[in-house]
PDB file of C-alpha atoms in Angstrom:
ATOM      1  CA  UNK A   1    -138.634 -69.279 -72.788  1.00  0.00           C
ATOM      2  CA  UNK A   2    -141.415 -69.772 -75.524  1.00  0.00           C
ATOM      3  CA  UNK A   3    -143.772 -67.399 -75.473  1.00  0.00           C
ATOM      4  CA  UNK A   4    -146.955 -68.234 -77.756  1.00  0.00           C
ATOM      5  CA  UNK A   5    -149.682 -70.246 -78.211  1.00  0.00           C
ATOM      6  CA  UNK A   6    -148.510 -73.990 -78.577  1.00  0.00           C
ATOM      7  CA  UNK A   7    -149.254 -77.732 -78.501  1.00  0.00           C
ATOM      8  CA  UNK A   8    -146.539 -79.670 -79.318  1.00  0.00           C
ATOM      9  CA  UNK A   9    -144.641 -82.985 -79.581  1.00  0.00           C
ATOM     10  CA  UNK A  10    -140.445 -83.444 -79.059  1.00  0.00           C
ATOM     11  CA  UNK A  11    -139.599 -86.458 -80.773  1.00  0.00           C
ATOM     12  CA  UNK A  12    -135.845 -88.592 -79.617  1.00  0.00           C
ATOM     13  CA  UNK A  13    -134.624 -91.766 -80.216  1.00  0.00           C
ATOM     14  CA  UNK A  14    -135.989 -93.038 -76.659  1.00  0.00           C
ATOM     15  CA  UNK A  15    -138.280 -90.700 -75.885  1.00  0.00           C
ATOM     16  CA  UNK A  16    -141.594 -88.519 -76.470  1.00  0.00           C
ATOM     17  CA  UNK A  17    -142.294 -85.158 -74.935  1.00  0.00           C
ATOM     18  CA  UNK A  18    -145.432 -83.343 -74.819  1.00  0.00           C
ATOM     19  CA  UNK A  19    -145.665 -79.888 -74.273  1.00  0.00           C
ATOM     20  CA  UNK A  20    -148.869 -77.502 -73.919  1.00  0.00           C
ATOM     21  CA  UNK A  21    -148.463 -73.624 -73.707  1.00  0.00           C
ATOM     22  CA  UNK A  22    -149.211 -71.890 -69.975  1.00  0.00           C
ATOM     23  CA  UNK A  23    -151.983 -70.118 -71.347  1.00  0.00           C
ATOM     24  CA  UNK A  24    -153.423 -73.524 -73.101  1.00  0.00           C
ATOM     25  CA  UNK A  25    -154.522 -71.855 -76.215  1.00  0.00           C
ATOM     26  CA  UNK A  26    -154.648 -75.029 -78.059  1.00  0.00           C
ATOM     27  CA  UNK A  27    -156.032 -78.823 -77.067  1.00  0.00           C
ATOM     28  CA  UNK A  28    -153.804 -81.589 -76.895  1.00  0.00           C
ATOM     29  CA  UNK A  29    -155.396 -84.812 -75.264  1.00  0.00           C
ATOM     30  CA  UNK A  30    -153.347 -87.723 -73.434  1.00  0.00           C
ATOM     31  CA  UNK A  31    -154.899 -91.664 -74.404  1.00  0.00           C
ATOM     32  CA  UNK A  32    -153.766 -94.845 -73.818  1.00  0.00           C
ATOM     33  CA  UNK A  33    -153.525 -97.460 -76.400  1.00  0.00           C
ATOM     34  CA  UNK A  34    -152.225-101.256 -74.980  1.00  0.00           C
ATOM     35  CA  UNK A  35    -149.213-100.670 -72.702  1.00  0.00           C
ATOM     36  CA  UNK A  36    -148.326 -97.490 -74.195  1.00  0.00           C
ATOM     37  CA  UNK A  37    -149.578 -93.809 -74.559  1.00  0.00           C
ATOM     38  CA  UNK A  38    -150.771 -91.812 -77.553  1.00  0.00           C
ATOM     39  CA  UNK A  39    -150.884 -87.876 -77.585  1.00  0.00           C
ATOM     40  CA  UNK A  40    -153.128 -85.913 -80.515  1.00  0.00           C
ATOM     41  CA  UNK A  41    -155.046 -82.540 -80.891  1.00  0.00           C
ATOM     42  CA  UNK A  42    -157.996 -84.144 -80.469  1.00  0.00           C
ATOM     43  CA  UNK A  43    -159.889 -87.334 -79.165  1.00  0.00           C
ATOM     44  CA  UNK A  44    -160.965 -88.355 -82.095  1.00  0.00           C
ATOM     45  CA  UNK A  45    -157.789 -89.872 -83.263  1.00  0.00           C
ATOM     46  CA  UNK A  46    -157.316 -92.269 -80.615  1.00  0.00           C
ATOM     47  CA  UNK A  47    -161.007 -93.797 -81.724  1.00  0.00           C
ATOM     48  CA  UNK A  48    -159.252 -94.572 -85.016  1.00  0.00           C
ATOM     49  CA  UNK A  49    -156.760 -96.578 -83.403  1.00  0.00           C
ATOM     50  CA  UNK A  50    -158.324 -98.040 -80.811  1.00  0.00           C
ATOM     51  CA  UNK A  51    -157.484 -96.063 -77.773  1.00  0.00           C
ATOM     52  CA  UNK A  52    -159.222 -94.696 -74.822  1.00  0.00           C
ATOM     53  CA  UNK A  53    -158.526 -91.233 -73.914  1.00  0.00           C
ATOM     54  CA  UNK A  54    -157.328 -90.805 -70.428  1.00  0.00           C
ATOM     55  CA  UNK A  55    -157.299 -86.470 -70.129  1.00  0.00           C
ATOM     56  CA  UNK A  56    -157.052 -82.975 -71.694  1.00  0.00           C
ATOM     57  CA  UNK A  57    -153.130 -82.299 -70.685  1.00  0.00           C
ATOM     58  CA  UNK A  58    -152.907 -79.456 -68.808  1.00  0.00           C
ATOM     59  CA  UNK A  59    -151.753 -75.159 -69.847  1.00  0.00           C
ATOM     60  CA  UNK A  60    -147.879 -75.136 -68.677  1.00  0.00           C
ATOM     61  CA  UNK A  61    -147.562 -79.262 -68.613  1.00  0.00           C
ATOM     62  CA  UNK A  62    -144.558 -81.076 -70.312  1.00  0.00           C
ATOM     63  CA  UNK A  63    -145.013 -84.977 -70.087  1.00  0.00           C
ATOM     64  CA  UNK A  64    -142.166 -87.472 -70.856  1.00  0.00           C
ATOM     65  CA  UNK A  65    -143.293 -90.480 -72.242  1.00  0.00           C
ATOM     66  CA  UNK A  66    -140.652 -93.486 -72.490  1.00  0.00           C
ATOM     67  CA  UNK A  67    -140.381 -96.979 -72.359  1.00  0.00           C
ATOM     68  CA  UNK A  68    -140.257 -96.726 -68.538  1.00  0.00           C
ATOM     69  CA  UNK A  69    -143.700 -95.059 -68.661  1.00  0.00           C
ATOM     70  CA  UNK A  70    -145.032 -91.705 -68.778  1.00  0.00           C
ATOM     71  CA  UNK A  71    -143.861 -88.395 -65.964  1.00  0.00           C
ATOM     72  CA  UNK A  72    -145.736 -85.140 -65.820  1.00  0.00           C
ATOM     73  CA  UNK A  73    -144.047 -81.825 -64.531  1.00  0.00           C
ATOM     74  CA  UNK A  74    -145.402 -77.917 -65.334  1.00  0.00           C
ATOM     75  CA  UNK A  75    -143.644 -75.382 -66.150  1.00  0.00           C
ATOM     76  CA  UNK A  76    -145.615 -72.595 -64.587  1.00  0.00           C
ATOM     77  CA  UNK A  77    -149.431 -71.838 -65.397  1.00  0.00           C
ATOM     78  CA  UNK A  78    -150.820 -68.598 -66.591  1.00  0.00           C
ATOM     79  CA  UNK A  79    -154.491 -67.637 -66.818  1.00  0.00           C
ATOM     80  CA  UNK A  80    -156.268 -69.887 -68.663  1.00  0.00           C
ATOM     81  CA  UNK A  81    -157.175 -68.527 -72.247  1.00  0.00           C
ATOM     82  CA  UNK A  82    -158.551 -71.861 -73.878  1.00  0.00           C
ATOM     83  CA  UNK A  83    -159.850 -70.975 -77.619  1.00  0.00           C
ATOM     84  CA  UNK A  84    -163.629 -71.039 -77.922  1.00  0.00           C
ATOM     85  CA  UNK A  85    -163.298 -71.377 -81.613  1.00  0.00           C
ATOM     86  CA  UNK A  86    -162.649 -74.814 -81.347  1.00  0.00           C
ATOM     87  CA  UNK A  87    -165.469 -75.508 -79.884  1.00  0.00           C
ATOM     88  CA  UNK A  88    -167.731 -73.174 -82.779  1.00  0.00           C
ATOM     89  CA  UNK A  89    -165.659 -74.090 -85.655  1.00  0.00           C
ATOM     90  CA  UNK A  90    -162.221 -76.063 -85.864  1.00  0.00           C
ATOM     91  CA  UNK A  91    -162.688 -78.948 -83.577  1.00  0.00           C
ATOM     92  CA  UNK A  92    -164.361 -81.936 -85.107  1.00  0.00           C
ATOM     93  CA  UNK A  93    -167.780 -82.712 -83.245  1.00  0.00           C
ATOM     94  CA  UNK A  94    -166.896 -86.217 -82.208  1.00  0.00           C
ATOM     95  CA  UNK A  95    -164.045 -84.929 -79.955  1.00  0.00           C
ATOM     96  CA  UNK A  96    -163.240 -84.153 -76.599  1.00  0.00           C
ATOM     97  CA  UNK A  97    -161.128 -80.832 -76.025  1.00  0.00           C
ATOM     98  CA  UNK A  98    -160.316 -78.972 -73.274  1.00  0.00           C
ATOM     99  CA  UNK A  99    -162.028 -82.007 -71.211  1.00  0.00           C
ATOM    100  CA  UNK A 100    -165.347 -81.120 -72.714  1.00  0.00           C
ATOM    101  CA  UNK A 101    -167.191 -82.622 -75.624  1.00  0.00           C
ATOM    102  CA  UNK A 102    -167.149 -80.820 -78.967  1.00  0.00           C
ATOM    103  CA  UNK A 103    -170.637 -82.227 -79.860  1.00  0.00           C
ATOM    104  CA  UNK A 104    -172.220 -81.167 -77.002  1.00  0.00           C
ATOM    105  CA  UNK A 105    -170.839 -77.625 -76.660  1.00  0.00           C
ATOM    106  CA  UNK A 106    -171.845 -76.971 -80.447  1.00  0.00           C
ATOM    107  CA  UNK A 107    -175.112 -78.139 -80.274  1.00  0.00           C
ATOM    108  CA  UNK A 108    -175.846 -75.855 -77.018  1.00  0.00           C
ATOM    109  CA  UNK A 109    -174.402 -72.991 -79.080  1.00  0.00           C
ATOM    110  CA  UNK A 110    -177.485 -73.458 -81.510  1.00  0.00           C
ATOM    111  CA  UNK A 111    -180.124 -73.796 -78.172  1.00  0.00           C
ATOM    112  CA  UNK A 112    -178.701 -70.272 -76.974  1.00  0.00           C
ATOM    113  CA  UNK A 113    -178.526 -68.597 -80.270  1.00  0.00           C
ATOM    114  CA  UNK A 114    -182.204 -70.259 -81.009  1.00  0.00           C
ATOM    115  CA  UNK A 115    -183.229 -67.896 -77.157  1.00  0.00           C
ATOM    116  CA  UNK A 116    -181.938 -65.107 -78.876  1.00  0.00           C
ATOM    117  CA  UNK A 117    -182.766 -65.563 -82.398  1.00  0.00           C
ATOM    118  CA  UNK A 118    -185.497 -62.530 -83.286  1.00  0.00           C
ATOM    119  CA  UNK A 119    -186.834 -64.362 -86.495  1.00  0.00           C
ATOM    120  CA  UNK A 120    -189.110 -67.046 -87.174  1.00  0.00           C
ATOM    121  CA  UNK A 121    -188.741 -69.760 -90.164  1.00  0.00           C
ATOM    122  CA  UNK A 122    -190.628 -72.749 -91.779  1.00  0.00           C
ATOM    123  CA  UNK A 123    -187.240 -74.871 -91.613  1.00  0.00           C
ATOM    124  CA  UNK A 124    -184.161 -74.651 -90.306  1.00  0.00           C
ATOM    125  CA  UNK A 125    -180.446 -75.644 -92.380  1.00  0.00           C
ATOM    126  CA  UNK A 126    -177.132 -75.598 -91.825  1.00  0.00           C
ATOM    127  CA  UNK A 127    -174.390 -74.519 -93.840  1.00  0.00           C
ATOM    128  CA  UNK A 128    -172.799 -78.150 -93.893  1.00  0.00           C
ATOM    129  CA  UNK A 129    -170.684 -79.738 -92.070  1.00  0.00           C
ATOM    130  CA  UNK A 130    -169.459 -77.022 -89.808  1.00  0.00           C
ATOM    131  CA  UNK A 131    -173.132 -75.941 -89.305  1.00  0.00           C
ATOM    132  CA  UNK A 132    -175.152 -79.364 -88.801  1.00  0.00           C
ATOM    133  CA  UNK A 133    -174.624 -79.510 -84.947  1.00  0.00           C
ATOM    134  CA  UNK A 134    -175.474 -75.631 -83.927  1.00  0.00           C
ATOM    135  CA  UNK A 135    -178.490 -76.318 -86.453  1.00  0.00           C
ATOM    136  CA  UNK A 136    -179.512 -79.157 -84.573  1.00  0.00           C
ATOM    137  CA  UNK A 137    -179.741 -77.723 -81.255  1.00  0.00           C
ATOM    138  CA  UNK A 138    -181.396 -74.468 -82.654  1.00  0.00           C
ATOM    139  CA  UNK A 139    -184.210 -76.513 -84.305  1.00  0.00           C
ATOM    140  CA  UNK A 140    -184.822 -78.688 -81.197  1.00  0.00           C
ATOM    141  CA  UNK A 141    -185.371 -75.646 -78.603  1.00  0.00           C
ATOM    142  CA  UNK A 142    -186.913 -73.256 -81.847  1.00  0.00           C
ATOM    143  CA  UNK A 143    -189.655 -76.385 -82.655  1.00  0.00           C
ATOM    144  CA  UNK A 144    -189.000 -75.646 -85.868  1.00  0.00           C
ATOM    145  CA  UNK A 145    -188.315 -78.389 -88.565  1.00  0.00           C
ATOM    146  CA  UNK A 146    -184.683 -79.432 -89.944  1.00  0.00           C
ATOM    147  CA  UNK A 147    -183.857 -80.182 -92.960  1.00  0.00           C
ATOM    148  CA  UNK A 148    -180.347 -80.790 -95.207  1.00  0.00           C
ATOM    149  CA  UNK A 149    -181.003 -77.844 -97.295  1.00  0.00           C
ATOM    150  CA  UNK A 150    -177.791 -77.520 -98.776  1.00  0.00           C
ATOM    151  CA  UNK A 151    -175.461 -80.129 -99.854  1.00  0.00           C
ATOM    152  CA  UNK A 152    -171.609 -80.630 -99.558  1.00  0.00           C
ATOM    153  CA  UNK A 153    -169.007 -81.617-101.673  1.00  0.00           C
ATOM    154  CA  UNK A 154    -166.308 -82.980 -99.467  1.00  0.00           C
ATOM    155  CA  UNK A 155    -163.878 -83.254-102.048  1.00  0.00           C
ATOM    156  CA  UNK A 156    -163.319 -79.116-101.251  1.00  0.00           C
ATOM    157  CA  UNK A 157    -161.429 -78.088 -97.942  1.00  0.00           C
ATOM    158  CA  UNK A 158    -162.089 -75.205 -96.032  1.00  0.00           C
ATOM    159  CA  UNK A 159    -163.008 -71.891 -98.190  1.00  0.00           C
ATOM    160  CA  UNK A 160    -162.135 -69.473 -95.779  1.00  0.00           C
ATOM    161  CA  UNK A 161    -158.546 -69.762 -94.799  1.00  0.00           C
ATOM    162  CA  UNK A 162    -157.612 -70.227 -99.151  1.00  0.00           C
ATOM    163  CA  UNK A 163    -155.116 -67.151 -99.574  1.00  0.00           C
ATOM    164  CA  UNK A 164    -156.942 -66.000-102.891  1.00  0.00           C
ATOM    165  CA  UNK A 165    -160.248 -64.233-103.414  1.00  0.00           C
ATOM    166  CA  UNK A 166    -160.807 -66.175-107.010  1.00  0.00           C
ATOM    167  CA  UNK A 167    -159.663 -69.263-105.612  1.00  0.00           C
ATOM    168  CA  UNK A 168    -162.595 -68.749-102.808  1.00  0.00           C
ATOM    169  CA  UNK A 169    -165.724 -67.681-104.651  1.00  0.00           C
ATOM    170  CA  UNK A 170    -165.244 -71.025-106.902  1.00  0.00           C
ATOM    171  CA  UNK A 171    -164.707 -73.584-103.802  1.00  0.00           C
ATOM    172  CA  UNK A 172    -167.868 -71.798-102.659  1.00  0.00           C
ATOM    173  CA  UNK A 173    -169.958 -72.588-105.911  1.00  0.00           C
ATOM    174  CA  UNK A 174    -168.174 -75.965-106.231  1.00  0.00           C
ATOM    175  CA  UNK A 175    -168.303 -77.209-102.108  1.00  0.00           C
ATOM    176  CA  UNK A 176    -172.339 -76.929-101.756  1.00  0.00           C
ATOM    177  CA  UNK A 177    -175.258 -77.385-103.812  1.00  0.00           C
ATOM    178  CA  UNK A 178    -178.847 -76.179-102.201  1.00  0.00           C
ATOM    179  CA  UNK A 179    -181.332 -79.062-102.727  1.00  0.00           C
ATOM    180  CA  UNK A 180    -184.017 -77.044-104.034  1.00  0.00           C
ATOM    181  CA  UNK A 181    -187.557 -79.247-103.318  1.00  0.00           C
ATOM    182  CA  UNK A 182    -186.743 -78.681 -99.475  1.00  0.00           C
ATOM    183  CA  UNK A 183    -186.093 -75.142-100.123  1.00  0.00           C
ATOM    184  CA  UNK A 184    -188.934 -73.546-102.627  1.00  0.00           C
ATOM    185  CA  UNK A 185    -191.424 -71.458-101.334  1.00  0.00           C
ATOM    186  CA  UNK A 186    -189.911 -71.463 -97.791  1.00  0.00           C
ATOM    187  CA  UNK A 187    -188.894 -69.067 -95.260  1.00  0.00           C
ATOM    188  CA  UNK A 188    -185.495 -70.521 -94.662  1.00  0.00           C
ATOM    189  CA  UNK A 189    -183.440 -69.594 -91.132  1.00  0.00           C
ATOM    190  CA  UNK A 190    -179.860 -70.471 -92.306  1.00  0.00           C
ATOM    191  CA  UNK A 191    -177.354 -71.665 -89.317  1.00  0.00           C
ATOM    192  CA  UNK A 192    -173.543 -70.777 -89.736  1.00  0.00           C
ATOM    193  CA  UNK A 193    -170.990 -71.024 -87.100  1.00  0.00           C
ATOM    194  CA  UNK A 194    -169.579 -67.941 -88.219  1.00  0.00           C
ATOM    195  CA  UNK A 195    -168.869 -65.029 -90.811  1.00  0.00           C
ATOM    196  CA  UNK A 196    -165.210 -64.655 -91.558  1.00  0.00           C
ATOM    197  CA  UNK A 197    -165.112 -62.324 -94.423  1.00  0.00           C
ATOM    198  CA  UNK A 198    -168.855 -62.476 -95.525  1.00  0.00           C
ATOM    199  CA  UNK A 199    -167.597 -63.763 -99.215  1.00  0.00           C
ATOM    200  CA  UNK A 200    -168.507 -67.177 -98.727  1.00  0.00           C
ATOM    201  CA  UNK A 201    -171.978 -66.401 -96.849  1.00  0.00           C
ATOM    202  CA  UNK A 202    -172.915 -63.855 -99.877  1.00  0.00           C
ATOM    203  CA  UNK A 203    -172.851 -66.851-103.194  1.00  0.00           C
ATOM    204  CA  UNK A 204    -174.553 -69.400-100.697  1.00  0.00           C
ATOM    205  CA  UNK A 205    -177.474 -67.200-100.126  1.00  0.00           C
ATOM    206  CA  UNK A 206    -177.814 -66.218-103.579  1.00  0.00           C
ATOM    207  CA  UNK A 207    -177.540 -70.098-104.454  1.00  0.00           C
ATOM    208  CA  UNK A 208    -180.779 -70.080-101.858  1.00  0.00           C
ATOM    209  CA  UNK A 209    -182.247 -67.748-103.515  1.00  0.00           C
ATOM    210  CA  UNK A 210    -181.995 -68.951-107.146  1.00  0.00           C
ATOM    211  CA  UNK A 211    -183.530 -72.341-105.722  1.00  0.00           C
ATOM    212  CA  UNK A 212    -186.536 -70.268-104.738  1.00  0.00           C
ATOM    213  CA  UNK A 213    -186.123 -69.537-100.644  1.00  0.00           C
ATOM    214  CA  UNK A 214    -189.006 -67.283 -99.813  1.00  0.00           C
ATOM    215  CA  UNK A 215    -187.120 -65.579 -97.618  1.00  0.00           C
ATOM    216  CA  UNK A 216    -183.543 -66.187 -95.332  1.00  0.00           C
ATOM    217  CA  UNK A 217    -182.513 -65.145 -92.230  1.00  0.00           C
ATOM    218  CA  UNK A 218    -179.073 -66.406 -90.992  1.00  0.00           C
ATOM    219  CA  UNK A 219    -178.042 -67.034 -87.263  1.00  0.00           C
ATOM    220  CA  UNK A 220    -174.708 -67.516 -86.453  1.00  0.00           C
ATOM    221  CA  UNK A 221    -173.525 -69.356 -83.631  1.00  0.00           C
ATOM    222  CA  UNK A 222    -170.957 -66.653 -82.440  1.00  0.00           C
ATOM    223  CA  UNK A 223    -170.079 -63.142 -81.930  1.00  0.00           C
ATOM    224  CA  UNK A 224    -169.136 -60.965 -85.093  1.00  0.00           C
ATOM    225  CA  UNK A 225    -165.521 -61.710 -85.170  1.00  0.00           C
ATOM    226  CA  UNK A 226    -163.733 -58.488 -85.693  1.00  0.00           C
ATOM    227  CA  UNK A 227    -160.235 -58.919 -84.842  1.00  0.00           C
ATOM    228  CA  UNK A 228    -157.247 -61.264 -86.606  1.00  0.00           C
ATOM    229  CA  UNK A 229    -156.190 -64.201 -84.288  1.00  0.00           C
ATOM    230  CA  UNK A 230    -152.589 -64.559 -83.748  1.00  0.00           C
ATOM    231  CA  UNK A 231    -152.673 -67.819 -81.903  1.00  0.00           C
ATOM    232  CA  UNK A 232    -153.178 -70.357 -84.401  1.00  0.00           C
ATOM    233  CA  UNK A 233    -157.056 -69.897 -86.488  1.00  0.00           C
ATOM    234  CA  UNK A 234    -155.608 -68.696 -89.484  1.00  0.00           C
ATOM    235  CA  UNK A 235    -158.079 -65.487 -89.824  1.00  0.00           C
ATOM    236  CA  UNK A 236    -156.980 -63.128 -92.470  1.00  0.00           C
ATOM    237  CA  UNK A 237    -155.837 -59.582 -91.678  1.00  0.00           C
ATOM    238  CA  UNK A 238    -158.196 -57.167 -89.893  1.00  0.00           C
ATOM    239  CA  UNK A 239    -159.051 -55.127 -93.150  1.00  0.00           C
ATOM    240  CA  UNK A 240    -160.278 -58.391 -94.672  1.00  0.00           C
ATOM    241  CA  UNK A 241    -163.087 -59.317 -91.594  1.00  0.00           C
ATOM    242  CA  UNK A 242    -166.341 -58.266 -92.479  1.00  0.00           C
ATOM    243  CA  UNK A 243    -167.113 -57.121 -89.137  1.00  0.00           C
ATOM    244  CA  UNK A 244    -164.089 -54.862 -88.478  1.00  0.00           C
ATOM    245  CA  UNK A 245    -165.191 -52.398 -90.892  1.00  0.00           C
ATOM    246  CA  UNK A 246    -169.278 -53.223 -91.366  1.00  0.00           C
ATOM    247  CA  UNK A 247    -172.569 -52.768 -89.019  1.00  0.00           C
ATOM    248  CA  UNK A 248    -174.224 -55.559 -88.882  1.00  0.00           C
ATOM    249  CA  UNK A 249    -176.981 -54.015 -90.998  1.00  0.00           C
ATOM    250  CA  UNK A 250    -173.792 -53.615 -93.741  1.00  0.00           C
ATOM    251  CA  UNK A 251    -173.236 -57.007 -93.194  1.00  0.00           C
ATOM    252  CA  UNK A 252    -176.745 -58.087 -93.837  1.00  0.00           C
ATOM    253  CA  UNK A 253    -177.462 -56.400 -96.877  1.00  0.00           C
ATOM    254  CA  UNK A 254    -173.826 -57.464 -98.349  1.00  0.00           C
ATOM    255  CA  UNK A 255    -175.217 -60.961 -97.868  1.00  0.00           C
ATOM    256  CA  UNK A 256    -178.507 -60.549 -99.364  1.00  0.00           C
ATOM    257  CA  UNK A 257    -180.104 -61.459 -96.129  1.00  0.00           C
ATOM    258  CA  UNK A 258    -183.907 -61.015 -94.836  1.00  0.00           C
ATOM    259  CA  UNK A 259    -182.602 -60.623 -91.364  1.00  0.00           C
ATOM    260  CA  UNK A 260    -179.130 -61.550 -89.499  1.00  0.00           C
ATOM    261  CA  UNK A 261    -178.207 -62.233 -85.964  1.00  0.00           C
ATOM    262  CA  UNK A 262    -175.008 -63.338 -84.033  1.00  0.00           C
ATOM    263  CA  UNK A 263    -175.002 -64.874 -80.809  1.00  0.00           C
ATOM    264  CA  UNK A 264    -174.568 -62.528 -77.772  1.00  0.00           C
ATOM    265  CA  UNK A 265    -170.840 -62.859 -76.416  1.00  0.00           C
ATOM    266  CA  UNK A 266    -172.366 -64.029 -72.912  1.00  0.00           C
ATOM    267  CA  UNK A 267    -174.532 -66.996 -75.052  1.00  0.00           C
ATOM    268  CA  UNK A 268    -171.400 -68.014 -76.383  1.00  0.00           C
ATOM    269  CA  UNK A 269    -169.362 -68.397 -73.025  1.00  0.00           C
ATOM    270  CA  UNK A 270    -172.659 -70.077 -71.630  1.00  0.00           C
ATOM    271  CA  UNK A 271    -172.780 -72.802 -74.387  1.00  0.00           C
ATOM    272  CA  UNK A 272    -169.717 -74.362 -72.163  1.00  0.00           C
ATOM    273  CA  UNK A 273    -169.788 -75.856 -68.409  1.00  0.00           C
ATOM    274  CA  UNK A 274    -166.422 -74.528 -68.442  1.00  0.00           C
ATOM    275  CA  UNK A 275    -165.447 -70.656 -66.917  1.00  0.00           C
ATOM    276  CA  UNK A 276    -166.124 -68.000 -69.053  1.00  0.00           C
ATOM    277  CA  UNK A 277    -162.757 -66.721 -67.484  1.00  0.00           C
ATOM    278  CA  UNK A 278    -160.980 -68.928 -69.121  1.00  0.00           C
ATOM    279  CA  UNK A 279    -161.433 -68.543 -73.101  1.00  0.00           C
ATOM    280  CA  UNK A 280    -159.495 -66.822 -75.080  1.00  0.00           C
ATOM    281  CA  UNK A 281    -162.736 -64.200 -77.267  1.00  0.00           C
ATOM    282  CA  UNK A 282    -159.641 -61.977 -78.957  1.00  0.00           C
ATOM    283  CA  UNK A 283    -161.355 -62.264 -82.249  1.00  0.00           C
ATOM    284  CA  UNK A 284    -164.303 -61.177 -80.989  1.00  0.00           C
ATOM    285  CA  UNK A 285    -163.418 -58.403 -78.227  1.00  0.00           C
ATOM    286  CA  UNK A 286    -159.722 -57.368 -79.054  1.00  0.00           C
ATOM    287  CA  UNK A 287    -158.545 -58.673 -75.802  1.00  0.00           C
ATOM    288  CA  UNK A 288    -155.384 -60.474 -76.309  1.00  0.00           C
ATOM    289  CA  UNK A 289    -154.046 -62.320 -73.665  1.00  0.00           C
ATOM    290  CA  UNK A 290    -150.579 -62.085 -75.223  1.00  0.00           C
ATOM    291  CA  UNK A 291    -149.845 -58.759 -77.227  1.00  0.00           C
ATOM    292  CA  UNK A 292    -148.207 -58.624 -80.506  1.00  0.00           C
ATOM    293  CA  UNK A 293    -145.962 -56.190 -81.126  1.00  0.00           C
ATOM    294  CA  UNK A 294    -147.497 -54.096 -84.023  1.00  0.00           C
ATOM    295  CA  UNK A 295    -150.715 -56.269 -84.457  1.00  0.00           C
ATOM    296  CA  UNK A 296    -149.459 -56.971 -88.088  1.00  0.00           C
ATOM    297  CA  UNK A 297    -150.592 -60.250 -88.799  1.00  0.00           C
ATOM    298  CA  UNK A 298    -148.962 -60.015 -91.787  1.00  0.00           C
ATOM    299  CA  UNK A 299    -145.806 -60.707 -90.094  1.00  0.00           C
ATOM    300  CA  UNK A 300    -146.542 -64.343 -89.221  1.00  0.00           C
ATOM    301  CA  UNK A 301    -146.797 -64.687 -93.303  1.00  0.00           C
ATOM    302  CA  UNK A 302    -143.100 -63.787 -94.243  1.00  0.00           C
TER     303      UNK A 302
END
């Protein structure tokens, strides 16, 4: 009778039960470690304890695992709405979600936003870490040199889902430091994954700036995301997304940007071998494959 986005574990004395939503919002991978069976969010966890990952479990599936071994039954499947922000942001690059490598989904995000991209550069940098891989593949199909521009402090956690505005602008001036001999006298093309509120974006290209960019243009490596996500990416409310209330234009001159561009909604989809059918884009279109009553995000806070 749950109705949501979910990937979850039932622990019992004898017994451990995975369960993944119909939809399969969320990844939740199967391995195999010695004679028994390991479930996490992600692959990468089973390469810190030495175990091999067998599969993505399935949208609907609920699988017993005991010491008698594992069973598999689903619940009823509906249509498909995997979240493609896993692969642009959330997801750590050395996994496998959804039965598809996060690495190698990321980096093809850069190549199609690099087919798009309108500007040209002297180098290309990411905005570390979340930006290295899109960065990568945009340089590579672009020709264009990349360097480690900016640096991070991973001390600091994500900036963009901290509750409070003062709490975010000094994580931003504390997490990265622009290294400023690879930066002077350049025309810098700056590779995001993605503008949440635009806060964070605006001190990092003034930080650029101060180290003496020539110029900056920014590409991000999705759509303009202007709708909350009430399936688990813990985007603010809609009032608080740059792009719900901005043209891009807005958006660009907020930042103190030469030139911006987001990746088309079809680049995005094509960045995966999987169907473009079955992603969830809600932030980015408004098409929620669940509706909320109200569309108060605020709700999910109390």
């Amino acid at each position: 009778k749950l109705k949501g986005a979910f990937s979850l574990l039932i622990f019992t004395e004898d017994c451990i039960i995975a369960v993944k939503d119909p939809w399969g919002f969320r990844p939740l991978c199967l391995g195999k470690i010695n004679d028994g069976y390991i479930v996490a969010s992600e692959s990468c966890a089973f390469d810190l304890v030495g175990a091999d990952y067998l599969r993505e479990i399935e949208p609907g599936e609920i699988v017993r695992i005991d010491k008698n071994g594992i069973k598999s039954v689903n619940y009823g499947k509906k249509k498909i709405s995997r979240c493609i922000f896993e692969f642009i942001y959330f997801a750590r690059p050395d996994s496998i979600i959804f039965g598809e490598s996060v690495y190698k989904v990321r980096k093809n995000l850069g190549m199609k936003l690099a087919e798009e991209f309108p500007f040209d550069g002297d180098i290309v940098i990411p905005i570390p870490d979340s930006g290295n891989i899109a960065a990568i593949g945009f340089a590579e199909k672009k020709g264009i040199p990349f360097e480690m521009g900016m640096i991070r402090n991973h001390y600091i956690g994500r900036t963009f889902i901290q509750p409070f505005q003062t709490t975010r602008e000094l994580q931003v001036k504390i997490k990265l430091n622009p290294v400023k001999n690879v930066i002077k006298g350049k025309e810098v093309i700056v590779i995001e994954d993605s503008i949440v509120r635009g806060t964070t974006s605006k001190f990092r290209i003034k930080a650029l700036k101060k180290a003496g960019a020539k110029k900056i243009y920014m590409g991000v490596s999705c759509p303009p995301i202007r709708y909350p996500c009430f399936y688990g990416i813990d985007f603010p409310s809609k009032g608080e997304l740059a792009a719900s209330k901005k043209e891009i234009e807005e958006i660009r001159k907020s930042i103190g940007l030469d030139g911006l561009y987001y990746l088309s909604l079809e680049g995005m989809l094509s960045a995966s071998s999987l169907s473009p059918d079955e992603f969830c884009t809600a932030c980015f279109t408004g098409n929620y494959k669940i509706k909320v009553k109200n569309f108060k995000k605020e709700q999910f806070e109390k």
